[in-house]
Structures are given as structure tokens and as C-alpha cells.
GROMACS .gro file of C-alpha atoms in nm:
model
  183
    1UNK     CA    1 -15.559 -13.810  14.572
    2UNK     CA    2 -15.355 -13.509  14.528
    3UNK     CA    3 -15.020 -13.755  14.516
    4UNK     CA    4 -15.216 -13.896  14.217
    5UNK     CA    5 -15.243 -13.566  14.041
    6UNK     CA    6 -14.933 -13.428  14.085
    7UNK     CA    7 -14.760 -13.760  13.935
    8UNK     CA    8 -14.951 -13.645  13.614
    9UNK     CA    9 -14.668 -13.416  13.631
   10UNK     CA   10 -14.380 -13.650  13.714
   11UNK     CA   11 -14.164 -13.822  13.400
   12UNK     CA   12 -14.093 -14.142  13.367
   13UNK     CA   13 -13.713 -13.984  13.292
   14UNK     CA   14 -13.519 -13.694  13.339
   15UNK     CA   15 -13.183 -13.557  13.136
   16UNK     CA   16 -12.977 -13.313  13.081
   17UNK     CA   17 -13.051 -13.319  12.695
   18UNK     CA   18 -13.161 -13.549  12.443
   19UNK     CA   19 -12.807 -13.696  12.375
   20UNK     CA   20 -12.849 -13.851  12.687
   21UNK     CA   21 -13.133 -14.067  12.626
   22UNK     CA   22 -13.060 -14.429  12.605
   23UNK     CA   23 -13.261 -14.463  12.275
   24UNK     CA   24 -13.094 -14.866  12.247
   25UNK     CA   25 -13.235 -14.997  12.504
   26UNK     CA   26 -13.592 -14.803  12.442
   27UNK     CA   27 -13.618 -14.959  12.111
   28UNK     CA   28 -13.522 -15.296  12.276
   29UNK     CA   29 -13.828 -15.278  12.505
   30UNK     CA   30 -14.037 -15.202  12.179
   31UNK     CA   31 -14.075 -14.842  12.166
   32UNK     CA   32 -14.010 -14.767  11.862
   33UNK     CA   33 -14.210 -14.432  11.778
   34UNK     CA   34 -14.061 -14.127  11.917
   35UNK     CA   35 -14.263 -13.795  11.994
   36UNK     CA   36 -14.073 -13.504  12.026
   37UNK     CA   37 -14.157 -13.128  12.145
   38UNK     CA   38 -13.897 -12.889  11.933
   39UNK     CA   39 -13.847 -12.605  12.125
   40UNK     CA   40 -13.598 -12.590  12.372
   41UNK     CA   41 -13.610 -12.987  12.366
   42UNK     CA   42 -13.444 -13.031  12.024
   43UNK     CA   43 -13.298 -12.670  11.933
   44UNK     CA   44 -13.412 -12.335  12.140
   45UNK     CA   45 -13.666 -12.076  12.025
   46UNK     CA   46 -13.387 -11.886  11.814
   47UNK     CA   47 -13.286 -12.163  11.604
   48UNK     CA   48 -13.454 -12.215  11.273
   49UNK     CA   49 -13.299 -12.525  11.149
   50UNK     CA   50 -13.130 -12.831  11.315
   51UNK     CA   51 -12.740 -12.787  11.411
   52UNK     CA   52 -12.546 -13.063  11.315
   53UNK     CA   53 -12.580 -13.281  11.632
   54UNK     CA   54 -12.900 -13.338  11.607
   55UNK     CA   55 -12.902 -13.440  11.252
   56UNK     CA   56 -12.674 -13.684  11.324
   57UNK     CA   57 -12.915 -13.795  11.632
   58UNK     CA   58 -13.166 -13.840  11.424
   59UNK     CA   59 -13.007 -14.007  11.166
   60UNK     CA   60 -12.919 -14.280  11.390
   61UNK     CA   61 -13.215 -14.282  11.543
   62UNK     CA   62 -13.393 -14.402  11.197
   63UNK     CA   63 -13.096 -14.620  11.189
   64UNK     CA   64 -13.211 -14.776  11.464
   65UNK     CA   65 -13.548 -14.817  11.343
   66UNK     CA   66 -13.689 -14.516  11.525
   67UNK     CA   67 -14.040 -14.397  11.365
   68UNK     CA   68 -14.025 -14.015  11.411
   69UNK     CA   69 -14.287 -13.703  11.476
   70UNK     CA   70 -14.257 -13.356  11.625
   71UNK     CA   71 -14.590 -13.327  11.823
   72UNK     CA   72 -14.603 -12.956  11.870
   73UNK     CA   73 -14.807 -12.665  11.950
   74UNK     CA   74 -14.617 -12.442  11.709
   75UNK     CA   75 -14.782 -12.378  11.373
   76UNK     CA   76 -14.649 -12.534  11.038
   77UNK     CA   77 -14.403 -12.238  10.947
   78UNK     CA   78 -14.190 -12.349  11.240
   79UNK     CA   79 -14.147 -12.660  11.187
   80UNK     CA   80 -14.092 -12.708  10.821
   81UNK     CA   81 -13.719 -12.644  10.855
   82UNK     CA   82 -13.666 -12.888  11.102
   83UNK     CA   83 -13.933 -13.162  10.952
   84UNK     CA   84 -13.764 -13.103  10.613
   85UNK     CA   85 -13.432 -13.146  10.706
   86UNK     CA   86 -13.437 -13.402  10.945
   87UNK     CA   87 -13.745 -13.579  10.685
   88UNK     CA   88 -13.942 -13.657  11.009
   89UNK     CA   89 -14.363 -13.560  11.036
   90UNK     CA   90 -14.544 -13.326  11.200
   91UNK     CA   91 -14.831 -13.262  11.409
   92UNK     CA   92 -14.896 -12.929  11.451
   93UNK     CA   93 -15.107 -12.653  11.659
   94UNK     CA   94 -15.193 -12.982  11.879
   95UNK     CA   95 -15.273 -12.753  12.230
   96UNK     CA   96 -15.116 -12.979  12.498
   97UNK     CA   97 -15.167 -13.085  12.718
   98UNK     CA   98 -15.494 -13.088  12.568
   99UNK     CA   99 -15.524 -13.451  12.411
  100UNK     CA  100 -15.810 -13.444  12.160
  101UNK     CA  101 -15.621 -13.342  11.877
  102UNK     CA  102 -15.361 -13.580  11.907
  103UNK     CA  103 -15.639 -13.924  12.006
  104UNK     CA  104 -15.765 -13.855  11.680
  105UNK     CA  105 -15.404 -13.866  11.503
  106UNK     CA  106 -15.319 -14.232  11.739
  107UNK     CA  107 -15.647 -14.350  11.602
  108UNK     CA  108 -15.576 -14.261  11.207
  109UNK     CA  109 -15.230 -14.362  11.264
  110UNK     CA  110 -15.292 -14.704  11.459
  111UNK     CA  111 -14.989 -14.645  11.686
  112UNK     CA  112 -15.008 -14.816  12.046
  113UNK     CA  113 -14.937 -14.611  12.343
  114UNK     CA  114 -14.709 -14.847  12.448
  115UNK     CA  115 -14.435 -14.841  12.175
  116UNK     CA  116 -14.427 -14.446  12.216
  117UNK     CA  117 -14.164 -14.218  12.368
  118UNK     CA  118 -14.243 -13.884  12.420
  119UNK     CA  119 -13.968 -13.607  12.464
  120UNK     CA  120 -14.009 -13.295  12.573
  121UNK     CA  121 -13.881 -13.024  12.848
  122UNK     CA  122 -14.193 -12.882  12.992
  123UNK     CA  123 -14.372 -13.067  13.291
  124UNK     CA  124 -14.723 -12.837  13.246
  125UNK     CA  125 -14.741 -12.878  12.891
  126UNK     CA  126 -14.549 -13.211  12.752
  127UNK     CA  127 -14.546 -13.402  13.063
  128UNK     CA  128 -14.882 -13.403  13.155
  129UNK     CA  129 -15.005 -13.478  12.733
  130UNK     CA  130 -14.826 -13.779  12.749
  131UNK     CA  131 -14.913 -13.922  13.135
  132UNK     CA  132 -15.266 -13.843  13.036
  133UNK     CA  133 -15.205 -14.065  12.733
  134UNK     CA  134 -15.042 -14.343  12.888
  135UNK     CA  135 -14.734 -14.233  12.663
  136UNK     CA  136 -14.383 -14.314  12.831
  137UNK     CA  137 -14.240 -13.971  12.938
  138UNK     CA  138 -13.883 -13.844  12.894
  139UNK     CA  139 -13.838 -13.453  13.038
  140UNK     CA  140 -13.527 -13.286  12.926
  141UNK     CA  141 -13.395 -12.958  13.094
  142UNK     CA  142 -13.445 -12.677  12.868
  143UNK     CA  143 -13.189 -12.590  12.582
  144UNK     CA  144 -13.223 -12.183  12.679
  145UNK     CA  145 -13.415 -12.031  12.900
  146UNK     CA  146 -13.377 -11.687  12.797
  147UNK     CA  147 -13.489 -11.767  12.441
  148UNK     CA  148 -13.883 -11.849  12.555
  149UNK     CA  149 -14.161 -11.672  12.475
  150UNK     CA  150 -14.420 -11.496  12.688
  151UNK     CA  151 -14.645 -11.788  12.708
  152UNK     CA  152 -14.390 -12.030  12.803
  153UNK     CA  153 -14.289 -11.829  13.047
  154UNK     CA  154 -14.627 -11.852  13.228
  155UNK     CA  155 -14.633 -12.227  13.197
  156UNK     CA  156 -14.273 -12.202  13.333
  157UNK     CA  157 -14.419 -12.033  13.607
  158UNK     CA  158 -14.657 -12.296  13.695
  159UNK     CA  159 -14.417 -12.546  13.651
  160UNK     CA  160 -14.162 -12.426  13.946
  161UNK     CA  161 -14.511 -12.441  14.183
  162UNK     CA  162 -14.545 -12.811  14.035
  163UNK     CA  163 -14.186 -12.882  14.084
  164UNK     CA  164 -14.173 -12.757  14.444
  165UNK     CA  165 -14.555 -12.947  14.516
  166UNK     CA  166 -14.339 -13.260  14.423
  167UNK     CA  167 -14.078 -13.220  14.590
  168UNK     CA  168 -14.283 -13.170  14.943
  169UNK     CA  169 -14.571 -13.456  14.884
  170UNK     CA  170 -14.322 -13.684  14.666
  171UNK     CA  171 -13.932 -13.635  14.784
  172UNK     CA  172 -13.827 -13.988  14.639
  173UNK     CA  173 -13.968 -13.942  14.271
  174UNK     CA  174 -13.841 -13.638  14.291
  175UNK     CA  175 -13.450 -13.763  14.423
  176UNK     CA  176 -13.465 -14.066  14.199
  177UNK     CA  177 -13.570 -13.885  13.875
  178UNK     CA  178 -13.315 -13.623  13.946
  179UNK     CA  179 -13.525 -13.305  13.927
  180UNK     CA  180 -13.338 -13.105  14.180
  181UNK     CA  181 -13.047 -13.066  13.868
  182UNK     CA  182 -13.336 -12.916  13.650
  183UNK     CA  183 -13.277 -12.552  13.711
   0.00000   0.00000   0.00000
């Protein structure tokens, strides 16, 4: 039982950074609808618009046929920049890993769980909303640390006991997916 909730916690993938992801062959297995956390996952907490790297990620993204939304728990004034420049949506003030909000949104929207990515570089908060949705998970290490707020700290906090539960009751997901380079 407690291997079961602790992989509630465990990615599907782990990288470096987002230019890592192999979004080709994603979209070849029919996952075509990306969610993505913005802080520290696409720019850190001191950027207020999108450098030019990941414009031109997300440019080819849409090339490639990528459907596009920052699921965040961040209010509207943070991400209108970023949704504005990079013309993507936005769900906002969505409380993950809390998934009521966003069950309503999948049922409005008629997306299927199974042709969603979701991005994101917190295990406690992003990891967990999507496992508990059935949503394919892709963790990312953290853009800058020292940029976080006060609250992400905590959850950072409770992350590191996650990370090190993992690594005693499940060394091989935890070798294979690479977490031991998450630092």
C-alpha cells in the first residue's frame, strides 16, 4: 500500500528542462494537448514574460500540432504575459493537486486523459494533480531555486521527504527516472 501512494508522486519522466522533452514522439503516440505549470517549469518566479527560447518552443510545438494550456495555481495577472505572448490558454487559481477545479474544465473541454501531457517541476503539487488524473507526467528540475516563494518552499520541503521515501521503498523508479540528478 504505501508503494502505491508514494508512486502518486513518481513521473512518468524526468529532465533537466523542457527543451529536453521529446515532444515528436509524444504527439506520435497521440498526445497532443500539453499542460504546463509556469513557474520555474517554463521561466522562474522573476521572469514576467517568455525569453526567446521558449517562444520558439512553443512555436514549434503548435507547429507540431500541440494544443496548449498553462494549468496553474497563480492568479490571472501572472499569467497574461506569458498566455499573451505565447497565444496559449489559461487555467488559473486551479489549487493542485487538488483536482476539482480542473475535472470540471476536462469535462467542458471534452479532452481525454489520455492525449494529455502534463509538465511541471514540483512532485507535491504537479505530480501528484496529474497521477491522480490519469494525466501522463513529465517533472522537470526547477529553473531557480532561489527565486521561489514562501509557499513553495514548504511544498519543496515535503518534496525532499517524498524524494528520499522513494528512493528507500522504490530504488529502481527512482534510478531509471533519474531523480538522483534532481537537486
Amino acid at each position: 500500500m504505501r508503494k502505491e501512494r508514494l508512486r502518486l508522486y513518481l513521473p512518468e519522466e524526468y529532465h533537466e528542462s523542457i527543451f529536453e522533452v521529446d515532444f515528436v514522439s509524444h504527439i506520435s503516440s497521440g498526445r497532443n494537448i500539453i499542460f504546463f505549470d509556469l513557474d520555474n517549469t517554463i521561466e522562474d518566479y522573476d521572469h514576467y514574460t517568455p525569453s526567446e527560447k521558449v517562444i520558439e518552443l512553443f512555436k514549434r510545438l503548435k507547429r507540431l500540432g500541440y494544443d496548449i494550456i498553462f494549468i496553474s495555481n497563480n492568479g490571472k495577472k501572472r499569467l497574461k504575459n506569458f498566455t499573451y505572448i505565447l497565444e496559449v490558454k489559461s487555467l488559473t487559481h486551479v489549487r493542485k493537486p487538488f483536482t476539482f477545479k480542473i475535472k470540471k474544465y476536462l469535462k467542458y473541454s471534452n479532452y481525454n486523459v489520455n492525449n494529455i501531457l502534463f509538465i511541471g517541476d514540483q512532485i507535491v503539487t504537479d505530480i501528484k494533480f496529474s497521477r491522480k488524473l490519469g494525466i501522463y507526467s513529465i517533472l522537470v528540475k526547477p529553473i531557480n531555486r532561489k527565486s521561489e516563494k514562501w509557499y513553495t518552499k514548504i511544498n519543496r520541503f515535503f518534496e525532499n521527504i517524498k524524494l528520499k521515501q522513494i528512493k528507500k521503498i522504490l530504488p529502481n523508479e527512482y534510478k531509471n527516472l533519474g531523480l538522483d540528478r534532481k537537486g
